[in-house]
mmCIF file with all atom_site columns, C-alpha atoms in Angstrom:
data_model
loop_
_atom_site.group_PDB
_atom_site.id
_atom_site.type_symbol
_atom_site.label_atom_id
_atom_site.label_alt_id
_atom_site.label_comp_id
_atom_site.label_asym_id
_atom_site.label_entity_id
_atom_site.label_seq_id
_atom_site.pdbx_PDB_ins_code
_atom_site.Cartn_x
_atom_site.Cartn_y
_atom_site.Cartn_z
_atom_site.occupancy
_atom_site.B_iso_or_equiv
_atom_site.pdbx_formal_charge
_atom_site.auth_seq_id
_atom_site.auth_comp_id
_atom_site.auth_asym_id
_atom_site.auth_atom_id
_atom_site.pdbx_PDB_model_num
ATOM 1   C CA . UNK A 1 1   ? 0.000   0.000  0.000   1.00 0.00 ? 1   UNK A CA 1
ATOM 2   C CA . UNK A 1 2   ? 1.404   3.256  -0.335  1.00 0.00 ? 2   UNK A CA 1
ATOM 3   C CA . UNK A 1 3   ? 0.168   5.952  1.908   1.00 0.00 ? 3   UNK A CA 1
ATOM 4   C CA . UNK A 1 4   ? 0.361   10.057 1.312   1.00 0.00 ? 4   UNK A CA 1
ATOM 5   C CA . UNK A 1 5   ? 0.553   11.953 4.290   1.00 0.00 ? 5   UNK A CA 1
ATOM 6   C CA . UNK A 1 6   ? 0.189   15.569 3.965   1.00 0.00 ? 6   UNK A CA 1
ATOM 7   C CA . UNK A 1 7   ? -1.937  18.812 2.931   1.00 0.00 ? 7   UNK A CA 1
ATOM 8   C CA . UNK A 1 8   ? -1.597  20.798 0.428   1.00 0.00 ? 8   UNK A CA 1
ATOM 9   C CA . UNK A 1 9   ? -3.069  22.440 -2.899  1.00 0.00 ? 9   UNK A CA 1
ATOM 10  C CA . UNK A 1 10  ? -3.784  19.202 -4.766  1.00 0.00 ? 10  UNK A CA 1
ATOM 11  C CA . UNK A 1 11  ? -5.179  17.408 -2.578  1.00 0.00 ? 11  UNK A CA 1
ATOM 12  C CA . UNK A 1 12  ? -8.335  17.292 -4.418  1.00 0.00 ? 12  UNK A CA 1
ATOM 13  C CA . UNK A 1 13  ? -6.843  16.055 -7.925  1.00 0.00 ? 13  UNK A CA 1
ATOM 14  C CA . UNK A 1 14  ? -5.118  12.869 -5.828  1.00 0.00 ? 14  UNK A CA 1
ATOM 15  C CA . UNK A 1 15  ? -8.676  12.114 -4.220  1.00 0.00 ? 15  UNK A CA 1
ATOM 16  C CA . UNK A 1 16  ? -10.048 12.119 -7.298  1.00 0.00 ? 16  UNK A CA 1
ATOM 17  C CA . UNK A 1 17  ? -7.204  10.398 -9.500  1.00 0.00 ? 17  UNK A CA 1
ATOM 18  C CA . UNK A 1 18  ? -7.428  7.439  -6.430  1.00 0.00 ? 18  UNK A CA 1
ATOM 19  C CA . UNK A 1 19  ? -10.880 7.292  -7.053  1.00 0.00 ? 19  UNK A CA 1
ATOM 20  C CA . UNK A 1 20  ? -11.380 7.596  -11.086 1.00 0.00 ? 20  UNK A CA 1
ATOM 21  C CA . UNK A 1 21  ? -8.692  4.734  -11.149 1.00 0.00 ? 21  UNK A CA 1
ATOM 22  C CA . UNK A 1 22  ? -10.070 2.572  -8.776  1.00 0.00 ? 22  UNK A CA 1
ATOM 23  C CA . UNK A 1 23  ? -7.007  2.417  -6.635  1.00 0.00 ? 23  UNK A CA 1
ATOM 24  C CA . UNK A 1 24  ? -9.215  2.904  -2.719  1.00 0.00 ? 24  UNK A CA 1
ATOM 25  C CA . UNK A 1 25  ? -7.338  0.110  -1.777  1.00 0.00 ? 25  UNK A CA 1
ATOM 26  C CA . UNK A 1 26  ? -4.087  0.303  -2.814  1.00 0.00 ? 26  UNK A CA 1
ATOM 27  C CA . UNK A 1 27  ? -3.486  3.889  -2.001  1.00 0.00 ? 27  UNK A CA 1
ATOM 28  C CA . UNK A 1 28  ? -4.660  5.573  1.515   1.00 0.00 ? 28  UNK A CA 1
ATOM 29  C CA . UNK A 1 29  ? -4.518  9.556  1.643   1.00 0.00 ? 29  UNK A CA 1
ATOM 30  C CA . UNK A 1 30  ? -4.197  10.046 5.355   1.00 0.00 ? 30  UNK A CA 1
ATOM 31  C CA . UNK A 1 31  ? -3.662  14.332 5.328   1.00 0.00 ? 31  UNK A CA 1
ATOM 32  C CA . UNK A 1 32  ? -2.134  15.828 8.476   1.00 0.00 ? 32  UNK A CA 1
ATOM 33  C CA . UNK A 1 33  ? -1.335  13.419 10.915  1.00 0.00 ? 33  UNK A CA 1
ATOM 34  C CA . UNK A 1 34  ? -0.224  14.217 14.344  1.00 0.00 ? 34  UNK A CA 1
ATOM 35  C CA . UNK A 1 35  ? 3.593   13.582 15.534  1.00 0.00 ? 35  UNK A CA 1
ATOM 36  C CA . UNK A 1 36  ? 3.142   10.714 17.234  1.00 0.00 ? 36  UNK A CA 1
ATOM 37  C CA . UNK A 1 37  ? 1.157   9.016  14.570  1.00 0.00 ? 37  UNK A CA 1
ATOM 38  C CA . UNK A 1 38  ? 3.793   10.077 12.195  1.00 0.00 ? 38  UNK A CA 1
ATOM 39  C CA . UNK A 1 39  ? 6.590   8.349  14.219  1.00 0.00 ? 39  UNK A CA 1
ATOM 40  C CA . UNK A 1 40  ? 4.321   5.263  13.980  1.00 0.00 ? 40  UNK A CA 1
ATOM 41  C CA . UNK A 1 41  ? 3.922   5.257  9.931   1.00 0.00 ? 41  UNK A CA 1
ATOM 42  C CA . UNK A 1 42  ? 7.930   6.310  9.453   1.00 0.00 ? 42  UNK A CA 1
ATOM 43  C CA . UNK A 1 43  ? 8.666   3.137  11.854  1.00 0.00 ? 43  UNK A CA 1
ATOM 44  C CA . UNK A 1 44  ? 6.103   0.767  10.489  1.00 0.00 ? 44  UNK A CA 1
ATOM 45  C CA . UNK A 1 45  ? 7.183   2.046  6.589   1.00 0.00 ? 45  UNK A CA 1
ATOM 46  C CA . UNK A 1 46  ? 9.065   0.140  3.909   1.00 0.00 ? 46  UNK A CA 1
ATOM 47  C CA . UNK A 1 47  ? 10.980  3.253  2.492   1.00 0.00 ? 47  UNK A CA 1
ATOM 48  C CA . UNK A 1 48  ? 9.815   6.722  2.624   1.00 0.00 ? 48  UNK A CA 1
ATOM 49  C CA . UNK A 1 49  ? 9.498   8.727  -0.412  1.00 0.00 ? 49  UNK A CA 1
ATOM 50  C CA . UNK A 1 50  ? 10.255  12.039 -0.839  1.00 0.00 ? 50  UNK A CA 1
ATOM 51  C CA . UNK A 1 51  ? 9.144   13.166 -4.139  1.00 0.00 ? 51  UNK A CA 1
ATOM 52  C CA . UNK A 1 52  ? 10.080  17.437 -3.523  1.00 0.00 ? 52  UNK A CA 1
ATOM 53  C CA . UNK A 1 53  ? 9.827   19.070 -6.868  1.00 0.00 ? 53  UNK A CA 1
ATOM 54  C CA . UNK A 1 54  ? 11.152  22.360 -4.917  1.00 0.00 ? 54  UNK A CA 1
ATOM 55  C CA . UNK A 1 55  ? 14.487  22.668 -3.678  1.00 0.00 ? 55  UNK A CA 1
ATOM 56  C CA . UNK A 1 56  ? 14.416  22.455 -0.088  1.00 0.00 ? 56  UNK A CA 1
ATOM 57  C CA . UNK A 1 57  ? 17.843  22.810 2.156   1.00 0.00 ? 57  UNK A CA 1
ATOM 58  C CA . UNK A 1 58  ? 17.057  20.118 4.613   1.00 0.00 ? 58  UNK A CA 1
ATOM 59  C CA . UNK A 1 59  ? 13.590  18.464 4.055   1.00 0.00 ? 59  UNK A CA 1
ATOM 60  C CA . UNK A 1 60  ? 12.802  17.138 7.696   1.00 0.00 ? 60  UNK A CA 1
ATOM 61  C CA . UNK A 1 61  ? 10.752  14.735 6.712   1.00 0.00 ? 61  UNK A CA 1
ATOM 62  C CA . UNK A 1 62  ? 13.975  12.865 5.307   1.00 0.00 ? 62  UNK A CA 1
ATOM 63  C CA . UNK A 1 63  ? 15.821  13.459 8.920   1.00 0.00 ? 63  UNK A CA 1
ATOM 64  C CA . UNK A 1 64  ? 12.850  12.446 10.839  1.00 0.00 ? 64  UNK A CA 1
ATOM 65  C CA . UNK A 1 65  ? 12.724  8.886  8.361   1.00 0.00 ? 65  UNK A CA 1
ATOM 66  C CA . UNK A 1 66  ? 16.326  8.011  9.348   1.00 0.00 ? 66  UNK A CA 1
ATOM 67  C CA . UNK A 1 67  ? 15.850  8.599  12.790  1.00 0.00 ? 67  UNK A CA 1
ATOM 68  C CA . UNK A 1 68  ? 13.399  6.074  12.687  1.00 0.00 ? 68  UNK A CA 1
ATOM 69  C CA . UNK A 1 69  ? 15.426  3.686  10.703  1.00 0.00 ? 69  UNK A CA 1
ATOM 70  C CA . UNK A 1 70  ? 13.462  3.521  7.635   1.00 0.00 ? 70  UNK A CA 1
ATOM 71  C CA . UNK A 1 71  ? 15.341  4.514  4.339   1.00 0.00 ? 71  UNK A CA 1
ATOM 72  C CA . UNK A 1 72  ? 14.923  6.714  1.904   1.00 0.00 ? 72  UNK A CA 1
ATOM 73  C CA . UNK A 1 73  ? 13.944  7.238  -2.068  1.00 0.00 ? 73  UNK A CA 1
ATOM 74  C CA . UNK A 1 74  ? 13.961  10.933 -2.547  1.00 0.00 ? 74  UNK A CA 1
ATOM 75  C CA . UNK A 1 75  ? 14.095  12.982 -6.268  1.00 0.00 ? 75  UNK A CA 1
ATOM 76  C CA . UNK A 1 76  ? 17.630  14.639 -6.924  1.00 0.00 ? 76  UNK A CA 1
ATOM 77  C CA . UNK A 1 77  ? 16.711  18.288 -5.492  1.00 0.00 ? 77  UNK A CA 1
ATOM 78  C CA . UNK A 1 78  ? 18.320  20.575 -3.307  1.00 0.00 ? 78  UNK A CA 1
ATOM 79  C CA . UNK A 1 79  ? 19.323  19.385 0.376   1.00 0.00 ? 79  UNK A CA 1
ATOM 80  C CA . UNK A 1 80  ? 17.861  15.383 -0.514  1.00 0.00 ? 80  UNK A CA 1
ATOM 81  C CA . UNK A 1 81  ? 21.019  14.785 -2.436  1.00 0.00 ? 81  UNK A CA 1
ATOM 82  C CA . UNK A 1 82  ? 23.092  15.717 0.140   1.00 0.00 ? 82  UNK A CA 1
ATOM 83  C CA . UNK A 1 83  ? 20.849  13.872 2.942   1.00 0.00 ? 83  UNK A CA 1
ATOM 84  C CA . UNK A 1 84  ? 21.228  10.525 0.636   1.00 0.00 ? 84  UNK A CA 1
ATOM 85  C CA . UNK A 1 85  ? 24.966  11.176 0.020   1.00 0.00 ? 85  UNK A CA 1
ATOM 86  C CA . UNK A 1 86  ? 25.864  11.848 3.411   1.00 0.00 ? 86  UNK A CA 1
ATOM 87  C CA . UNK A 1 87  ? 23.716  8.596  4.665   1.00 0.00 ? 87  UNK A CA 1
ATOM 88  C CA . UNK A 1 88  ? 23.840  6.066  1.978   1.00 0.00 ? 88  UNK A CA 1
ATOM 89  C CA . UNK A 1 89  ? 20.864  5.005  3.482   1.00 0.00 ? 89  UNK A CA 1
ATOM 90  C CA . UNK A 1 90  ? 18.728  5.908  0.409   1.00 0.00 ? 90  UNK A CA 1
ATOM 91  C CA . UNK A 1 91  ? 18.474  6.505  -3.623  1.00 0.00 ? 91  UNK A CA 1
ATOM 92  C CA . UNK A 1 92  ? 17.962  9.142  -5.943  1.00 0.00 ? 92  UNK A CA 1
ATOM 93  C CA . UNK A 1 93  ? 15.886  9.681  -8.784  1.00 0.00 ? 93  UNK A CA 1
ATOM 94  C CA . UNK A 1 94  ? 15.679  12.319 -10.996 1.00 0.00 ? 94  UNK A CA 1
ATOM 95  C CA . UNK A 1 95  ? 12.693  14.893 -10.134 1.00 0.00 ? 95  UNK A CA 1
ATOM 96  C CA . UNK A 1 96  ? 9.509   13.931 -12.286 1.00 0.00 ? 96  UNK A CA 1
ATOM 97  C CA . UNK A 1 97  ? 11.283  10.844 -13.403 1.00 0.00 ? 97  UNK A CA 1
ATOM 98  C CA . UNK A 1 98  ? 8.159   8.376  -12.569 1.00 0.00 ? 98  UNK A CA 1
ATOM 99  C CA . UNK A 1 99  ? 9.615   5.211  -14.565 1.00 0.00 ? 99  UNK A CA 1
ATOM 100 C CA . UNK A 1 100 ? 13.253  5.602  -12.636 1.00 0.00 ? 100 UNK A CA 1
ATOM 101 C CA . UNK A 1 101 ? 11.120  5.910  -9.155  1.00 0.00 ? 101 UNK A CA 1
ATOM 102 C CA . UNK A 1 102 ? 9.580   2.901  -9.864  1.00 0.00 ? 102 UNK A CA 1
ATOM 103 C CA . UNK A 1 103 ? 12.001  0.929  -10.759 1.00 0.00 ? 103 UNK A CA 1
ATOM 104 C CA . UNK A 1 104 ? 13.747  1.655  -7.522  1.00 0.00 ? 104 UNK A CA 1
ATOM 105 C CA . UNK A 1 105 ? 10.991  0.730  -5.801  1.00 0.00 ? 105 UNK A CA 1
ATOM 106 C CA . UNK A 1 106 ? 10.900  -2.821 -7.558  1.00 0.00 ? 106 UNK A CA 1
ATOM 107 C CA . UNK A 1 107 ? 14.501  -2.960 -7.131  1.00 0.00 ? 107 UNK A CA 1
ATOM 108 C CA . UNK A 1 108 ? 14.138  -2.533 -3.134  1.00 0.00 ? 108 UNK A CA 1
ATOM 109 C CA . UNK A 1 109 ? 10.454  -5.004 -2.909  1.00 0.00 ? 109 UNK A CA 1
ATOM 110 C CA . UNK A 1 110 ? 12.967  -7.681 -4.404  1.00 0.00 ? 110 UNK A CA 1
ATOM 111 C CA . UNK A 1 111 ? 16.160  -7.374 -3.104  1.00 0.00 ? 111 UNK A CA 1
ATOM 112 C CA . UNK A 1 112 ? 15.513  -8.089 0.918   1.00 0.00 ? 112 UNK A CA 1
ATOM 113 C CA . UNK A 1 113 ? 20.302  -8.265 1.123   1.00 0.00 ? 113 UNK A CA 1
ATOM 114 C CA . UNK A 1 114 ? 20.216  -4.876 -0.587  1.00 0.00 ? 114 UNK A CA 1
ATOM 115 C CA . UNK A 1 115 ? 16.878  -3.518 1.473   1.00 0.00 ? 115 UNK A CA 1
ATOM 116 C CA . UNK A 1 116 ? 18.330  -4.731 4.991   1.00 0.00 ? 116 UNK A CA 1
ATOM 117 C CA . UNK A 1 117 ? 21.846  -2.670 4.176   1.00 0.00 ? 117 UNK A CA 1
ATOM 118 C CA . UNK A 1 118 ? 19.618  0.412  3.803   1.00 0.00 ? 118 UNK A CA 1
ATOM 119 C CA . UNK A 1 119 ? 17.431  -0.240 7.262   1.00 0.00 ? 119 UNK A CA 1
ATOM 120 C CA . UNK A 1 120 ? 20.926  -0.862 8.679   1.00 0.00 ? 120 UNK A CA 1
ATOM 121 C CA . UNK A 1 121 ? 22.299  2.345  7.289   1.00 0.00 ? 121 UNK A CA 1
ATOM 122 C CA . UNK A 1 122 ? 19.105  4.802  8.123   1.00 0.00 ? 122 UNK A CA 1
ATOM 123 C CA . UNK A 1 123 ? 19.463  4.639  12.039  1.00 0.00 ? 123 UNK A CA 1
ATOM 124 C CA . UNK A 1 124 ? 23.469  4.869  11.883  1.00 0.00 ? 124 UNK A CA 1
ATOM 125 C CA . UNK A 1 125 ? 23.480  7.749  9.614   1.00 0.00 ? 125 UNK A CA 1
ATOM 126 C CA . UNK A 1 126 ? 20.789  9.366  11.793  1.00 0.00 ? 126 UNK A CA 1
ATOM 127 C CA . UNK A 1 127 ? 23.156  8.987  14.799  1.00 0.00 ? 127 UNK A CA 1
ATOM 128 C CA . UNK A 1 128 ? 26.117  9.914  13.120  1.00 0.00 ? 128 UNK A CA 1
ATOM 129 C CA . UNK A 1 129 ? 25.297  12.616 10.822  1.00 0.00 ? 129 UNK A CA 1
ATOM 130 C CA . UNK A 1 130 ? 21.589  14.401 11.767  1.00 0.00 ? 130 UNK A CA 1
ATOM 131 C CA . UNK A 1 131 ? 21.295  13.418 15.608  1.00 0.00 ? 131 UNK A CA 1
ATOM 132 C CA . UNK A 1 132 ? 20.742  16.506 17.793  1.00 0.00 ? 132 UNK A CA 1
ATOM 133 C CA . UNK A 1 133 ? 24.314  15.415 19.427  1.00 0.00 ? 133 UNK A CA 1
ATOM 134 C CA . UNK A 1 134 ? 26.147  15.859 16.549  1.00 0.00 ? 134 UNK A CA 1
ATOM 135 C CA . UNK A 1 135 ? 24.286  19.295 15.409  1.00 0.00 ? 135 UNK A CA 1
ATOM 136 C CA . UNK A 1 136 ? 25.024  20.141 18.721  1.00 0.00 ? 136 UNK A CA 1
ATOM 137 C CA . UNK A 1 137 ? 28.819  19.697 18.782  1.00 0.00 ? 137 UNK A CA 1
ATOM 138 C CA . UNK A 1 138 ? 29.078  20.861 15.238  1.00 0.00 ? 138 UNK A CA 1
ATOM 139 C CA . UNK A 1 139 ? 26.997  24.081 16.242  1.00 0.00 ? 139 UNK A CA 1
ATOM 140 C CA . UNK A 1 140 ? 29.419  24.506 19.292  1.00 0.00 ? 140 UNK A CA 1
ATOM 141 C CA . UNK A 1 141 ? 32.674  23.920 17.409  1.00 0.00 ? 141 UNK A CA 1
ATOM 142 C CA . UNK A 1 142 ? 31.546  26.299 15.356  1.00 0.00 ? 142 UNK A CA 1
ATOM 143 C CA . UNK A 1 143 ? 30.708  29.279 17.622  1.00 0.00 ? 143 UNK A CA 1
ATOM 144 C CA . UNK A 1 144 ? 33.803  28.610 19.363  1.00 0.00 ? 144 UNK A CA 1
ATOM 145 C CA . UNK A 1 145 ? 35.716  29.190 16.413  1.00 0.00 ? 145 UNK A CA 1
ATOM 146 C CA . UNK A 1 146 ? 37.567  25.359 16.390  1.00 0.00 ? 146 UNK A CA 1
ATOM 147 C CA . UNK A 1 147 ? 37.725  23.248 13.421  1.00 0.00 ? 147 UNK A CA 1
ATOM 148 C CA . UNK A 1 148 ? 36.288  19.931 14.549  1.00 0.00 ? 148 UNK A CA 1
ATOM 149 C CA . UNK A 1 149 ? 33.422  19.321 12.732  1.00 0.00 ? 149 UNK A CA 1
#
């Protein structure tokens, strides 16, 4: 199943589209969920997939998916590259690119080795790259003019 979390202006056009092609039960639009029920669907999730047609610095959604341990499949824009470089624990496609999206998706539904070496890679990168702890010290090091980050 794939579920959509989230408001925004087409809304609408994806209740419809779900409807007109028949897809109720393979595709749940949930809307805004609150944070704990988000924790629950990023935990419980196979991947989560980021599909920003904007350039965003640092999409949280991404961050809060790794600190759950579930990877990522995000479109090659803005701060998501860097996020999936720095973590390995995801892929890239290009933005608008539906065919390359799904094949990754195929890719990671039958590969359970190469799926597993993402899950594994999601919490570690979280801890050692987007924790609060390492923002922290980075943020620190910074203001107190060392070079240790």
């Amino acid at each position: 199943r794939l579920v959509i979390v989230g408001v925004g202006p087409l809304k609408k056009n994806i209740q419809d589209r779900i409807v007109n092609e028949g897809l109720q039960d393979h595709i749940i639009l949930l809307g805004k969920v609150d944070y704990e029920h988000l924790i629950a669907l990023y935990t419980n999730a196979i991947v989560t997939i980021v599909p920003s047609i904007w350039s965003e610095n640092c999409p949280l959604v991404a961050i809060e998916s790794l600190s759950c341990g579930t990877p990522i499949i995000a479109a090659k824009s803005g701060g998501l590259t860097e996020i999936v470089d720095a973590s390995k624990a995801g892929l890239l496609y290009e933005r608008n690119n539906i065919e390359e999206l799904s094949n990754i998706m195929i890719k990671i539904n039958k590969d359970d080795t190469f799926y597993n070496e993402l899950k594994e890679k999601a919490k570690l990168a979280f801890e050692n790259c987007f924790s609060p702890k390492v923002y922290l010290k980075k943020y620190y090091n910074l203001i107190n003019n060392t070079k240790k980050y």
